[in-house]
């Protein structure tokens, strides 16, 4: 992709794209996000209930607002508003809707099996807000910026999908620093990679980053709330298989990802095969 000669050195650098620039961007974001989040430590020390609505705001909402602003600032600096938020430059295939169905189905099941009498409206509302911010920040970074960097380098879409999912999974490796066990973190990395593949497919088939943002926004609150406040019943146990189904779906669908931005439109036969 050509870059205007009058563009700034900063913009010219990022316009070249590439996997290592994607890793640099994600690493810088991760470090800045964690460092700036320390500003809310005094508020965290004043919390009486570590699971209440105020805790969700301090631990998730406020840091994610900062993270979102970091990403918006970067997008503004390189002028990628249309690249990230505009229509996708490559269309998806009908089978990609499977990714949306799988994620949405289990999100609905988890929301349906939460003991709302136990959790309270304020906690639910705070988690829904946190979920929206999580969806925005993590999807804009991975399915927005990382995928865009892969495409600017001319990578095939399978590489863009894997790279964005790997970066997304890598962001969660930091949970080891918070005391999470190695086994739990390893499973989380597998799950988040698989979830990242499904979010890429949601991006492709809908043609807009809004789809993965909203799907992601409904995923984290449903998982956290249903895990902490499960309702009784067989449906609750069934909803617990969501992570396994996500992994299985991604493992099957990843092999069908085709295409590259700028390639000629496929023929009818190629389109059916893809």
Coordinates of C-alpha atoms in Angstrom, one line a residue:
X1 CA 0.0 0.0 0.0
X2 CA 1.5 3.3 -1.0
X3 CA 1.9 6.1 1.5
X4 CA 1.7 9.8 0.6
X5 CA 5.2 11.3 0.4
X6 CA 4.0 14.3 2.5
X7 CA 3.0 12.1 5.4
X8 CA 4.8 12.4 8.6
X9 CA 7.6 9.9 9.5
X10 CA 5.4 8.5 12.2
X11 CA 2.6 7.8 9.8
X12 CA 5.0 6.4 7.1
X13 CA 6.4 4.0 9.7
X14 CA 3.1 2.5 10.7
X15 CA 1.7 2.5 7.1
X16 CA 4.3 -0.2 6.2
X17 CA 2.5 -2.6 8.5
X18 CA 4.0 -6.0 9.5
X19 CA 3.8 -8.5 12.3
X20 CA 6.6 -6.9 14.4
X21 CA 5.0 -3.5 14.3
X22 CA 1.8 -5.1 15.5
X23 CA 3.7 -6.7 18.4
X24 CA 5.4 -3.4 19.2
X25 CA 2.1 -1.6 19.2
X26 CA 0.5 -4.2 21.5
X27 CA 3.5 -4.3 23.9
X28 CA 3.6 -0.5 24.2
X29 CA -0.2 -0.4 24.8
X30 CA 0.1 -3.2 27.4
X31 CA 2.9 -1.4 29.3
X32 CA 1.2 2.1 29.2
X33 CA -2.2 0.6 30.2
X34 CA -0.7 -1.1 33.2
X35 CA 1.4 1.9 34.3
X36 CA -1.5 4.4 33.9
X37 CA -3.8 2.0 35.7
X38 CA -1.6 2.4 38.8
X39 CA -3.1 5.9 39.2
X40 CA -6.2 4.2 40.5
X41 CA -4.4 2.3 43.3
X42 CA -5.4 4.8 46.0
X43 CA -9.1 4.3 45.1
X44 CA -8.6 0.5 45.1
X45 CA -7.2 0.6 48.7
X46 CA -10.4 2.3 49.9
X47 CA -12.7 -0.4 48.7
X48 CA -14.7 -2.3 51.3
X49 CA -16.1 -4.9 48.9
X50 CA -13.7 -6.3 46.3
X51 CA -16.6 -7.8 44.3
X52 CA -19.1 -4.9 44.4
X53 CA -20.0 -2.4 41.8
X54 CA -17.4 0.1 43.0
X55 CA -14.7 -2.5 42.6
X56 CA -15.7 -3.2 39.0
X57 CA -15.5 0.5 38.3
X58 CA -12.1 0.9 39.8
X59 CA -10.5 -2.3 38.6
X60 CA -12.0 -2.3 35.1
X61 CA -14.0 0.7 34.0
X62 CA -11.6 3.5 34.8
X63 CA -8.4 1.7 33.5
X64 CA -10.3 0.7 30.3
X65 CA -11.4 4.4 29.7
X66 CA -7.7 5.2 29.8
X67 CA -6.9 2.3 27.5
X68 CA -9.6 3.4 25.1
X69 CA -8.2 6.9 25.0
X70 CA -4.7 5.6 24.3
X71 CA -6.1 3.7 21.3
X72 CA -8.2 6.6 20.0
X73 CA -5.1 8.9 20.3
X74 CA -3.0 6.5 18.3
X75 CA -5.7 6.1 15.6
X76 CA -5.9 9.9 15.4
X77 CA -2.2 10.2 15.1
X78 CA -2.0 8.0 12.0
X79 CA -5.4 8.9 10.5
X80 CA -6.8 5.4 10.5
X81 CA -10.4 6.2 11.4
X82 CA -11.7 4.6 8.2
X83 CA -9.2 1.7 8.3
X84 CA -10.4 0.7 11.7
X85 CA -14.0 1.8 11.9
X86 CA -15.0 1.9 8.2
X87 CA -16.3 -1.0 6.0
X88 CA -14.0 -4.0 5.7
X89 CA -12.0 -4.1 2.5
X90 CA -12.6 -7.8 2.0
X91 CA -16.0 -9.6 2.2
X92 CA -16.7 -12.7 4.3
X93 CA -18.4 -16.0 3.6
X94 CA -21.7 -17.4 4.8
X95 CA -20.1 -20.1 6.9
X96 CA -18.4 -17.4 9.1
X97 CA -21.8 -16.7 10.7
X98 CA -21.1 -19.9 12.7
X99 CA -18.6 -17.9 14.8
X100 CA -21.3 -15.3 15.7
X101 CA -23.9 -18.0 16.5
X102 CA -21.6 -19.9 18.8
X103 CA -20.5 -16.9 20.8
X104 CA -23.9 -15.3 21.0
X105 CA -25.7 -18.5 21.9
X106 CA -23.5 -19.2 25.0
X107 CA -23.6 -15.5 26.0
X108 CA -27.4 -15.7 26.1
X109 CA -27.3 -19.0 28.0
X110 CA -24.9 -17.5 30.6
X111 CA -27.0 -14.4 31.0
X112 CA -30.1 -16.6 31.4
X113 CA -28.4 -18.6 34.2
X114 CA -27.3 -15.8 36.5
X115 CA -28.8 -15.5 39.9
X116 CA -29.8 -11.9 39.6
X117 CA -31.3 -11.8 43.1
X118 CA -27.9 -12.6 44.5
X119 CA -25.8 -10.3 42.3
X120 CA -27.8 -7.1 42.5
X121 CA -28.6 -4.5 39.8
X122 CA -25.7 -2.2 40.5
X123 CA -23.1 -5.0 39.9
X124 CA -24.8 -6.1 36.7
X125 CA -24.9 -2.6 35.4
X126 CA -21.2 -1.9 36.3
X127 CA -20.2 -5.2 34.5
X128 CA -22.2 -4.3 31.4
X129 CA -20.4 -1.0 31.2
X130 CA -17.0 -2.7 31.8
X131 CA -17.9 -5.2 29.1
X132 CA -18.6 -2.5 26.6
X133 CA -15.2 -0.9 27.4
X134 CA -13.4 -4.2 27.3
X135 CA -15.0 -5.0 23.9
X136 CA -14.0 -1.6 22.5
X137 CA -10.4 -1.5 23.7
X138 CA -9.5 -5.1 23.0
X139 CA -11.2 -5.4 19.6
X140 CA -10.0 -2.0 18.4
X141 CA -6.4 -3.0 19.3
X142 CA -6.5 -6.6 17.8
X143 CA -9.2 -6.8 15.2
X144 CA -8.8 -3.2 14.3
X145 CA -5.2 -2.1 14.5
X146 CA -3.4 -5.5 14.3
X147 CA -5.5 -6.8 11.4
X148 CA -5.0 -3.4 9.7
X149 CA -1.2 -3.7 10.1
X150 CA -1.2 -7.2 8.7
X151 CA -3.2 -6.1 5.7
X152 CA -1.0 -3.1 5.0
X153 CA 2.0 -5.5 4.9
X154 CA 0.1 -7.6 2.3
X155 CA -0.4 -10.6 4.5
X156 CA -3.1 -13.2 3.6
X157 CA -6.2 -13.1 5.8
X158 CA -5.3 -16.3 7.6
X159 CA -2.1 -14.6 8.8
X160 CA -4.1 -11.5 9.9
X161 CA -6.5 -13.7 11.8
X162 CA -3.8 -15.7 13.5
X163 CA -1.7 -12.7 14.3
X164 CA -4.6 -10.8 15.8
X165 CA -5.7 -13.8 17.8
X166 CA -2.2 -14.4 19.1
X167 CA -1.8 -10.8 20.2
X168 CA -5.1 -11.0 21.9
X169 CA -4.1 -14.2 23.7
X170 CA -0.7 -12.7 24.6
X171 CA -2.3 -9.8 26.4
X172 CA -3.9 -12.2 28.9
X173 CA -0.5 -13.8 29.7
X174 CA 0.0 -11.0 32.2
X175 CA -2.5 -12.6 34.5
X176 CA 0.4 -14.8 35.7
X177 CA 1.7 -11.6 37.4
X178 CA -1.6 -11.3 39.4
X179 CA -1.2 -14.7 40.9
X180 CA -3.2 -16.8 38.5
X181 CA -1.9 -20.4 38.2
X182 CA 0.1 -21.6 35.2
X183 CA -2.6 -24.2 34.3
X184 CA -5.4 -21.6 34.4
X185 CA -3.4 -19.1 32.4
X186 CA -2.4 -21.8 29.8
X187 CA -6.1 -22.7 29.3
X188 CA -7.0 -19.0 29.1
X189 CA -4.4 -18.5 26.4
X190 CA -5.9 -21.3 24.4
X191 CA -9.4 -20.0 24.9
X192 CA -8.6 -16.4 24.1
X193 CA -6.7 -17.4 20.9
X194 CA -9.8 -19.4 19.8
X195 CA -12.1 -16.5 20.8
X196 CA -9.9 -14.1 18.8
X197 CA -10.3 -16.3 15.7
X198 CA -14.1 -16.2 16.1
X199 CA -14.0 -12.4 16.5
X200 CA -12.0 -12.1 13.3
X201 CA -14.7 -14.1 11.5
X202 CA -17.4 -11.8 13.0
X203 CA -15.4 -8.9 11.6
X204 CA -15.2 -10.4 8.2
X205 CA -18.7 -11.6 7.8
X206 CA -20.4 -8.5 9.0
X207 CA -17.9 -6.1 7.4
X208 CA -17.7 -3.9 10.5
X209 CA -15.7 -3.9 13.7
X210 CA -18.9 -3.0 15.6
X211 CA -19.9 -6.7 15.5
X212 CA -16.8 -8.1 17.4
X213 CA -17.0 -5.2 19.8
X214 CA -20.6 -5.9 20.8
X215 CA -20.0 -9.7 20.9
X216 CA -17.0 -9.2 23.1
X217 CA -18.9 -6.7 25.2
X218 CA -21.5 -9.3 26.0
X219 CA -19.0 -12.1 26.6
X220 CA -16.9 -11.0 29.6
X221 CA -19.8 -9.8 31.7
X222 CA -21.7 -13.0 31.1
X223 CA -18.7 -15.1 32.1
X224 CA -17.8 -13.2 35.2
X225 CA -21.4 -12.8 36.5
X226 CA -22.4 -16.4 35.7
X227 CA -19.3 -17.8 37.3
X228 CA -19.7 -15.7 40.5
X229 CA -23.5 -15.9 40.8
X230 CA -24.7 -19.1 39.0
X231 CA -28.4 -19.9 39.2
X232 CA -29.4 -23.5 40.0
X233 CA -30.4 -25.8 37.2
X234 CA -29.2 -28.1 34.4
X235 CA -29.0 -25.1 32.0
X236 CA -26.3 -23.6 34.1
X237 CA -24.1 -26.6 33.7
X238 CA -24.7 -26.6 29.9
X239 CA -23.8 -23.0 29.7
X240 CA -20.5 -23.9 31.3
X241 CA -19.4 -25.7 28.2
X242 CA -19.2 -22.4 26.3
X243 CA -15.4 -22.1 26.5
X244 CA -14.9 -25.6 25.2
X245 CA -17.3 -25.0 22.3
X246 CA -15.5 -21.8 21.4
X247 CA -12.2 -23.6 21.2
X248 CA -13.6 -26.5 19.1
X249 CA -15.4 -24.1 16.7
X250 CA -12.2 -22.0 16.2
X251 CA -10.1 -25.2 15.7
X252 CA -12.4 -26.3 12.9
X253 CA -13.1 -22.9 11.2
X254 CA -9.6 -21.6 11.1
X255 CA -8.7 -23.9 8.3
X256 CA -11.3 -22.3 6.0
X257 CA -10.0 -18.7 6.2
X258 CA -9.0 -17.5 2.7
X259 CA -8.3 -14.3 0.8
X260 CA -6.1 -11.3 0.9
X261 CA -6.9 -7.6 0.5
X262 CA -6.2 -6.6 -3.1
X263 CA -6.6 -10.0 -4.6
X264 CA -8.9 -10.3 -7.6
X265 CA -12.5 -11.4 -6.7
X266 CA -12.8 -15.2 -6.7
X267 CA -14.7 -17.0 -9.3
X268 CA -18.0 -18.8 -8.4
X269 CA -16.2 -22.1 -8.0
X270 CA -13.5 -20.6 -5.7
X271 CA -16.1 -18.7 -3.7
X272 CA -18.0 -21.9 -3.0
X273 CA -14.8 -23.8 -2.1
X274 CA -13.7 -21.0 0.3

